[in-house]
Tab-separated table of C-alpha atoms in Angstrom:
chain	number	residue	atom	x	y	z
A	842	THR	CA	2.679	6.721	-26.710
A	843	LEU	CA	2.655	5.125	-23.316
A	844	SER	CA	2.244	1.540	-24.516
A	845	SER	CA	5.605	1.800	-26.463
A	846	SER	CA	8.601	1.138	-24.206
A	847	SER	CA	12.373	1.679	-24.109
A	848	ALA	CA	14.729	2.415	-21.314
A	849	ALA	CA	15.179	6.006	-22.212
A	850	SER	CA	11.500	6.922	-22.975
A	851	ASP	CA	10.311	5.058	-19.841
A	852	VAL	CA	12.339	7.585	-17.592
A	853	TYR	CA	10.566	10.640	-19.090
A	854	LYS	CA	7.307	9.039	-18.954
A	855	ARG	CA	7.626	8.250	-15.222
A	856	GLN	CA	8.810	11.711	-14.571
A	857	VAL	CA	5.634	13.102	-16.067
A	858	LEU	CA	3.326	10.607	-14.336
A	859	ALA	CA	5.168	10.858	-10.862
A	860	SER	CA	5.035	14.767	-10.783
A	861	GLU	CA	1.143	14.506	-11.513
A	862	GLY	CA	0.807	12.029	-8.758
A	863	ALA	CA	3.045	13.945	-6.279
A	864	ALA	CA	1.101	17.092	-6.753
A	865	LEU	CA	-1.967	15.418	-5.315
A	866	PHE	CA	-0.592	15.065	-1.779
A	867	SER	CA	1.311	16.922	0.950
A	868	THR	CA	2.972	15.460	4.100
A	869	ARG	CA	3.312	17.626	7.221
A	870	PRO	CA	3.337	17.637	11.043
A	871	GLY	CA	-0.089	17.705	12.603
A	872	ALA	CA	-1.180	18.419	16.001
A	873	SER	CA	1.768	16.810	17.921
A	874	PRO	CA	2.503	13.973	17.901
A	875	ALA	CA	0.438	13.002	14.812
A	876	HIS	CA	1.501	13.527	11.113
A	877	LEU	CA	-0.589	14.148	8.327
A	878	VAL	CA	-0.867	13.202	4.555
A	879	ARG	CA	-3.119	15.802	2.873
A	880	ALA	CA	-5.075	15.879	-0.411
A	881	GLU	CA	-7.568	18.595	-0.381
A	882	SER	CA	-8.064	18.213	3.376
A	883	ASP	CA	-6.747	15.629	5.808
A	884	LEU	CA	-6.504	12.130	4.188
A	885	VAL	CA	-4.300	9.906	6.613
A	886	SER	CA	-3.178	10.888	10.056
A	887	LEU	CA	-0.662	8.585	11.779
A	888	THR	CA	0.619	8.928	15.431
A	889	PRO	CA	3.969	7.078	15.856
A	890	PRO	CA	4.316	4.449	18.587
A	891	GLU	CA	5.970	5.813	21.752
A	892	GLY	CA	8.850	4.126	23.735
A	893	ALA	CA	6.638	1.694	25.895
A	894	LYS	CA	4.756	0.454	22.839
A	895	ILE	CA	7.922	-0.249	20.860
A	896	ALA	CA	9.380	-2.077	23.816
A	897	GLU	CA	6.169	-4.238	23.914
A	898	GLN	CA	6.435	-4.809	20.125
A	899	MET	CA	9.899	-6.120	20.537
A	900	ALA	CA	8.582	-9.341	21.944
A	901	ASP	CA	6.775	-9.854	18.644
A	902	VAL	CA	9.836	-9.350	16.749
A	903	ARG	CA	11.689	-11.846	18.701
A	904	ALA	CA	8.952	-14.317	18.297
A	905	ALA	CA	8.944	-13.947	14.669
A	906	MET	CA	12.650	-14.932	14.272
A	907	ASP	CA	11.373	-18.604	14.590
A	908	LEU	CA	10.097	-18.265	11.081
A	909	ARG	CA	13.313	-17.184	9.418
A	910	ALA	CA	14.322	-20.549	8.063
A	911	ASP	CA	10.977	-20.904	6.211
A	912	ARG	CA	10.672	-17.375	4.996
A	913	LEU	CA	14.442	-16.485	4.050
A	914	PRO	CA	14.071	-17.215	0.291
A	915	GLU	CA	11.015	-14.808	0.132
A	916	ILE	CA	12.715	-12.163	2.355
A	917	LEU	CA	15.526	-12.183	0.105
A	918	ALA	CA	13.626	-12.001	-3.083
A	919	GLN	CA	11.402	-9.114	-1.817
A	920	SER	CA	14.329	-7.017	-0.297
A	921	ASP	CA	14.788	-4.873	-3.523
A	922	GLY	CA	11.120	-5.052	-4.983
A	923	PHE	CA	8.133	-7.465	-5.198
A	924	ALA	CA	6.092	-6.360	-8.356
A	925	ALA	CA	6.880	-9.756	-9.773
A	926	PHE	CA	5.164	-11.444	-6.938
A	927	PHE	CA	1.784	-9.373	-7.877
A	928	ALA	CA	2.341	-10.017	-11.437
A	929	ALA	CA	2.282	-13.777	-10.843
A	930	GLN	CA	-1.311	-13.408	-9.532
A	931	MET	CA	-2.564	-10.736	-12.064
A	932	PRO	CA	-0.147	-10.628	-14.978
A	933	PHE	CA	1.047	-7.182	-16.191
A	934	GLY	CA	4.139	-5.801	-17.859
A	935	PRO	CA	5.533	-4.268	-21.074
A	936	ASN	CA	4.164	-7.364	-23.008
A	937	ARG	CA	1.065	-7.878	-21.122
A	938	ARG	CA	-1.146	-5.121	-20.061
A	939	PRO	CA	1.381	-2.404	-20.508
A	940	TYR	CA	-0.918	0.543	-19.542
A	941	THR	CA	-1.452	-1.259	-16.130
A	942	ALA	CA	2.398	-1.360	-15.813
A	943	HIS	CA	2.802	2.245	-16.428
A	944	LEU	CA	-0.105	3.067	-14.113
A	945	ILE	CA	1.436	0.890	-11.135
A	946	GLY	CA	4.705	2.601	-11.755
A	947	ALA	CA	2.995	6.047	-11.402
A	948	MET	CA	1.128	4.906	-8.240
A	949	HIS	CA	4.428	3.395	-6.777
A	950	ASP	CA	6.467	6.644	-7.388
A	951	THR	CA	3.523	8.798	-5.821
A	952	VAL	CA	3.216	6.516	-2.796
A	953	VAL	CA	7.080	6.281	-2.113
A	954	GLY	CA	7.367	10.036	-1.911
A	955	VAL	CA	4.551	10.160	0.638
A	956	GLU	CA	5.989	7.185	2.645
A	957	GLN	CA	9.345	8.805	2.680
A	958	ARG	CA	8.152	12.066	4.055
A	959	MET	CA	6.082	10.405	6.617
A	960	LYS	CA	9.200	8.248	7.771
A	961	HIS	CA	11.098	11.640	7.917
A	962	LEU	CA	8.624	12.982	10.400
A	963	CYS	CA	8.094	10.056	12.657
A	964	SER	CA	11.828	8.924	12.915
A	965	VAL	CA	11.214	5.615	14.925
A	966	PRO	CA	14.348	3.422	15.837
A	967	ARG	CA	14.745	0.068	14.197
A	968	PRO	CA	14.711	-3.107	16.285
A	969	VAL	CA	18.504	-3.582	15.900
A	970	ASP	CA	18.943	-0.104	17.369
A	971	LEU	CA	17.237	-1.499	20.624
A	972	SER	CA	18.676	-4.780	21.016
A	973	SER	CA	21.674	-6.690	19.437
A	974	GLN	CA	20.013	-9.920	20.029
A	975	ILE	CA	17.632	-9.293	16.981
A	976	GLN	CA	20.468	-9.871	14.431
A	977	PRO	CA	18.502	-8.971	11.298
A	978	ILE	CA	18.954	-11.337	8.315
A	979	ILE	CA	19.164	-8.522	5.804
A	980	GLN	CA	20.649	-4.966	6.131
A	981	THR	CA	18.616	-2.569	8.121
A	982	PRO	CA	17.642	0.461	6.144
A	983	GLY	CA	18.817	3.798	7.542
A	984	HIS	CA	15.406	5.406	7.677
A	985	SER	CA	12.609	5.362	10.144
A	986	ALA	CA	11.107	1.949	11.148
A	987	TYR	CA	7.542	3.464	11.073
A	988	PRO	CA	5.694	3.251	8.890
A	989	SER	CA	6.872	0.199	6.976
A	990	GLY	CA	7.802	1.067	3.394
A	991	HIS	CA	7.323	-2.490	2.230
A	992	ALA	CA	3.924	-2.553	3.746
A	993	THR	CA	2.881	0.839	2.454
A	994	GLU	CA	4.045	-0.281	-1.055
A	995	ALA	CA	2.673	-3.816	-1.051
A	996	PHE	CA	-0.785	-2.663	0.176
A	997	ALA	CA	-0.782	0.087	-2.548
A	998	HIS	CA	0.104	-2.488	-5.228
A	999	ALA	CA	-2.801	-4.670	-3.979
A	1000	THR	CA	-5.118	-1.848	-3.864
A	1001	LEU	CA	-4.574	-0.568	-7.440
A	1002	LEU	CA	-4.755	-4.055	-8.896
A	1003	ALA	CA	-7.929	-4.976	-6.827
A	1004	ALA	CA	-9.520	-1.775	-8.046
A	1005	LEU	CA	-8.705	-2.580	-11.783
A	1006	ARG	CA	-10.030	-6.111	-11.306
A	1007	LEU	CA	-13.255	-4.762	-9.928
A	1008	SER	CA	-13.657	-1.996	-12.389
A	1009	ALA	CA	-14.644	-4.585	-14.971
A	1010	THR	CA	-17.948	-5.193	-13.208
A	1011	THR	CA	-18.360	-2.056	-10.833
A	1012	PRO	CA	-19.425	1.305	-11.838
A	1013	ASP	CA	-16.806	4.113	-11.174
A	1014	ALA	CA	-19.276	5.898	-8.574
A	1015	GLY	CA	-19.266	2.651	-6.431
A	1016	LEU	CA	-15.680	1.511	-7.072
A	1017	ILE	CA	-14.109	2.572	-3.844
A	1018	GLU	CA	-16.717	1.431	-1.486
A	1019	ALA	CA	-16.931	-1.947	-3.383
A	1020	LEU	CA	-13.338	-2.271	-2.525
A	1021	LEU	CA	-13.827	-1.358	1.043
A	1022	ALA	CA	-16.649	-3.971	1.299
A	1023	ARG	CA	-14.490	-6.666	0.292
A	1024	LEU	CA	-12.075	-6.000	3.113
A	1025	SER	CA	-14.126	-6.929	6.318
A	1026	PRO	CA	-12.904	-9.588	8.676
A	1027	ALA	CA	-15.524	-11.978	7.227
A	1028	ALA	CA	-14.400	-11.279	3.765
A	1029	GLU	CA	-10.771	-11.957	4.716
A	1030	THR	CA	-12.084	-15.671	5.373
A	1031	ALA	CA	-13.251	-15.940	1.615
A	1032	PRO	CA	-12.233	-18.829	-0.572
A	1033	VAL	CA	-8.734	-18.749	-1.541
A	1034	THR	CA	-9.650	-18.318	-5.141
A	1035	ASP	CA	-11.039	-14.794	-4.485
A	1036	PRO	CA	-8.734	-12.675	-6.480
A	1037	VAL	CA	-9.022	-9.567	-4.546
A	1038	ILE	CA	-8.376	-11.308	-1.250
A	1039	LEU	CA	-5.348	-13.085	-2.716
A	1040	LEU	CA	-3.847	-9.732	-3.442
A	1041	TYR	CA	-4.170	-8.552	0.010
A	1042	ARG	CA	-2.961	-11.825	1.589
A	1043	LEU	CA	0.149	-11.354	-0.580
A	1044	ALA	CA	0.664	-7.876	0.613
A	1045	ALA	CA	0.305	-9.001	4.093
A	1046	ARG	CA	2.876	-11.690	3.734
A	1047	ILE	CA	5.206	-9.135	2.134
A	1048	ALA	CA	4.750	-6.925	5.253
A	1049	ASP	CA	5.198	-9.546	7.788
A	1050	ASN	CA	8.423	-11.061	6.069
A	1051	ARG	CA	9.947	-7.567	7.236
A	1052	THR	CA	9.337	-8.322	10.829
A	1053	VAL	CA	10.542	-11.913	10.486
A	1054	ALA	CA	13.659	-10.360	8.997
A	1055	GLY	CA	14.147	-8.238	12.027
A	1056	VAL	CA	13.929	-4.740	10.530
A	1057	HIS	CA	10.225	-3.829	11.535
A	1058	TYR	CA	7.737	-4.013	14.255
A	1059	PRO	CA	4.133	-5.354	13.655
A	1060	VAL	CA	2.772	-1.797	14.063
A	1061	ASP	CA	4.937	-0.499	11.257
A	1062	SER	CA	3.220	-2.944	8.907
A	1063	ALA	CA	-0.256	-2.236	10.217
A	1064	HIS	CA	-0.037	1.517	9.672
A	1065	GLY	CA	2.206	1.378	6.707
A	1066	ALA	CA	-0.492	-0.752	4.998
A	1067	LEU	CA	-3.090	1.874	6.075
A	1068	LEU	CA	-0.933	4.640	4.481
A	1069	GLY	CA	-0.524	2.787	1.249
A	1070	PHE	CA	-4.303	2.072	1.227
A	1071	GLY	CA	-5.428	5.349	2.041
A	1072	VAL	CA	-3.214	7.151	-0.383
A	1073	THR	CA	-3.843	4.755	-3.256
A	1074	LEU	CA	-7.619	5.097	-2.755
A	1075	ALA	CA	-7.136	8.793	-3.092
A	1076	PHE	CA	-4.953	8.300	-6.324
A	1077	ILE	CA	-7.733	6.144	-7.727
A	1078	GLY	CA	-10.272	8.768	-6.639
A	1079	HIS	CA	-8.350	11.326	-8.901
A	1080	CYS	CA	-8.095	9.013	-11.686
A	1081	LEU	CA	-11.815	8.447	-11.714
A	1082	GLY	CA	-12.214	12.282	-11.841
A	1083	GLY	CA	-11.749	13.612	-8.361
A	1084	GLY	CA	-13.555	16.452	-6.764
A	1085	PRO	CA	-16.816	16.245	-4.587
A	1086	GLU	CA	-18.456	13.685	-6.781
A	1087	ARG	CA	-15.660	11.159	-5.954
A	1088	PRO	CA	-15.201	11.367	-2.255
A	1089	VAL	CA	-12.450	9.260	-0.703
A	1090	PRO	CA	-12.174	7.912	2.922
A	1091	GLU	CA	-10.210	9.844	5.641
A	1092	TRP	CA	-8.145	7.708	8.106
A	1093	MET	CA	-6.685	8.279	11.530
A	1094	ALA	CA	-4.677	5.683	13.599
A	1095	ASN	CA	-2.492	5.691	16.574
A	1096	GLY	CA	0.552	3.506	16.890
A	1097	ASN	CA	0.040	3.106	20.627
A	1098	ASP	CA	-3.137	1.413	20.044
A	1099	TRP	CA	-1.794	-1.601	18.027
A	1100	SER	CA	-1.255	-4.703	20.078
A	1101	GLY	CA	0.568	-8.042	19.005
A	1102	ASP	CA	1.520	-9.324	15.680
A	1103	PHE	CA	0.251	-8.114	12.226
A	1104	THR	CA	-2.310	-10.274	10.323
A	1105	LEU	CA	-4.718	-9.453	7.602
A	1106	ARG	CA	-7.676	-10.227	9.635
A	1107	LYS	CA	-6.757	-7.821	12.460
A	1108	TRP	CA	-5.936	-5.100	9.962
A	1109	CYS	CA	-9.360	-5.638	8.114
A	1110	ALA	CA	-11.158	-5.359	11.435
A	1111	ALA	CA	-9.330	-1.999	12.270
A	1112	LEU	CA	-10.040	-0.851	8.891
A	1113	GLY	CA	-13.775	-1.227	9.407
A	1114	GLY	CA	-13.476	0.065	12.891
A	1115	ASP	CA	-11.973	3.071	14.631
A	1116	TRP	CA	-9.662	3.970	11.981
A	1117	ARG	CA	-12.044	5.634	9.394
A	1118	SER	CA	-12.790	9.088	10.430
A	1119	GLY	CA	-14.874	10.405	7.653
A	1120	THR	CA	-14.485	11.402	3.946
A	1121	THR	CA	-12.376	13.910	2.147
A	1122	THR	CA	-11.809	14.829	-1.458
A	1123	VAL	CA	-8.961	14.848	-3.897
A	1124	ALA	CA	-8.214	17.374	-6.666
A	1125	ARG	CA	-10.564	17.226	-9.534
A	1126	ALA	CA	-8.996	15.801	-12.707
A	1127	GLU	CA	-8.364	18.403	-15.388
A	1128	PRO	CA	-8.716	17.501	-19.099
A	1129	TRP	CA	-4.995	17.893	-19.630
A	1130	GLN	CA	-4.002	15.534	-16.985
A	1131	VAL	CA	-2.558	12.175	-17.889
A	1132	LEU	CA	-3.437	9.826	-15.001
A	1133	PRO	CA	-7.175	9.656	-15.678
A	1134	MET	CA	-6.478	8.829	-19.337
A	1135	LEU	CA	-3.894	6.153	-18.136
A	1136	TRP	CA	-6.483	4.633	-15.835
A	1137	ARG	CA	-9.198	4.344	-18.504
A	1138	ALA	CA	-6.525	2.725	-20.745
A	1139	ALA	CA	-5.420	0.307	-17.924
A	1140	ALA	CA	-8.949	-0.479	-16.872
A	1141	ALA	CA	-9.824	-1.644	-20.426
A	1142	GLU	CA	-7.108	-4.155	-20.138
A	1143	TRP	CA	-9.256	-5.872	-17.350
A	1144	ALA	CA	-12.479	-5.396	-19.068
A	1145	GLN	CA	-12.918	-9.112	-19.534
A	1146	PRO	CA	-11.287	-10.626	-16.531
A	1147	VAL	CA	-10.390	-14.427	-16.869
A	1148	ALA	CA	-12.753	-16.618	-14.746
A	1149	THR	CA	-11.102	-18.236	-11.827
A	1150	PRO	CA	-11.532	-22.066	-12.183
A	1151	PRO	CA	-12.652	-23.809	-8.821
A	1152	VAL	CA	-10.143	-25.675	-6.927
A	1153	ALA	CA	-10.742	-29.501	-7.115
């Protein structure tokens, strides 16, 4: 029944799926000042930036203001959502790959719950709170700057879609590591026709636009991207069966260690460097749970991906 759609039925479907996703994760204070997202054990540990790092990052926020004239249409279009930007690259929706649309909705609701609890714990002031010269070009949200919600959600979208794309040619047991292998600094320079890299370039652009808009520091995007990536990999791990047979990466990052602007290449370098701290597990999928069934239905929609033609 998930493929059928109406405004009323979709509300109930999302509630069922969101509750299943939310049960996979908890967010809590760790050893001060780090804060943790846990699955069956630690999954993502983030230490928010301190005052000196935020002051340093303000220079990057001011420098990004020069891009506002060029980015304004994108910034406005992405303020209240950006799923359409991803659907333009890898089409999905009620009339095209409906199971993928339901799975993305479930992932989004799961990630937003984690993200908002992390923001509550970190409570980092926004750029406009520190300088009236920033003059954001959109309304500044009332919650913590760190980690960036747009970065968290954009990288979550990219990760789920990339995994679905790769699932057509990659066995379940190697899917997560295959995705990680695509995100090296060398791979980030892959041809612009690489569909996986295009997803992450879009996610990075969406994240960076929030710094251009004046509502985030670059470190917010770097660690928001890590949060969305790590949680979504664990979400996928559960969909693939979970338990010890489907280990997922564990991550740890300190906001005081990020320097300068946010780029995908720098993020990929950190991803393959100090941030990965081991492996963990997510709850084993039970026969009655919906998300693994929904994953299989969504993956089947990508079983024969359309070949990307070469650019002349």
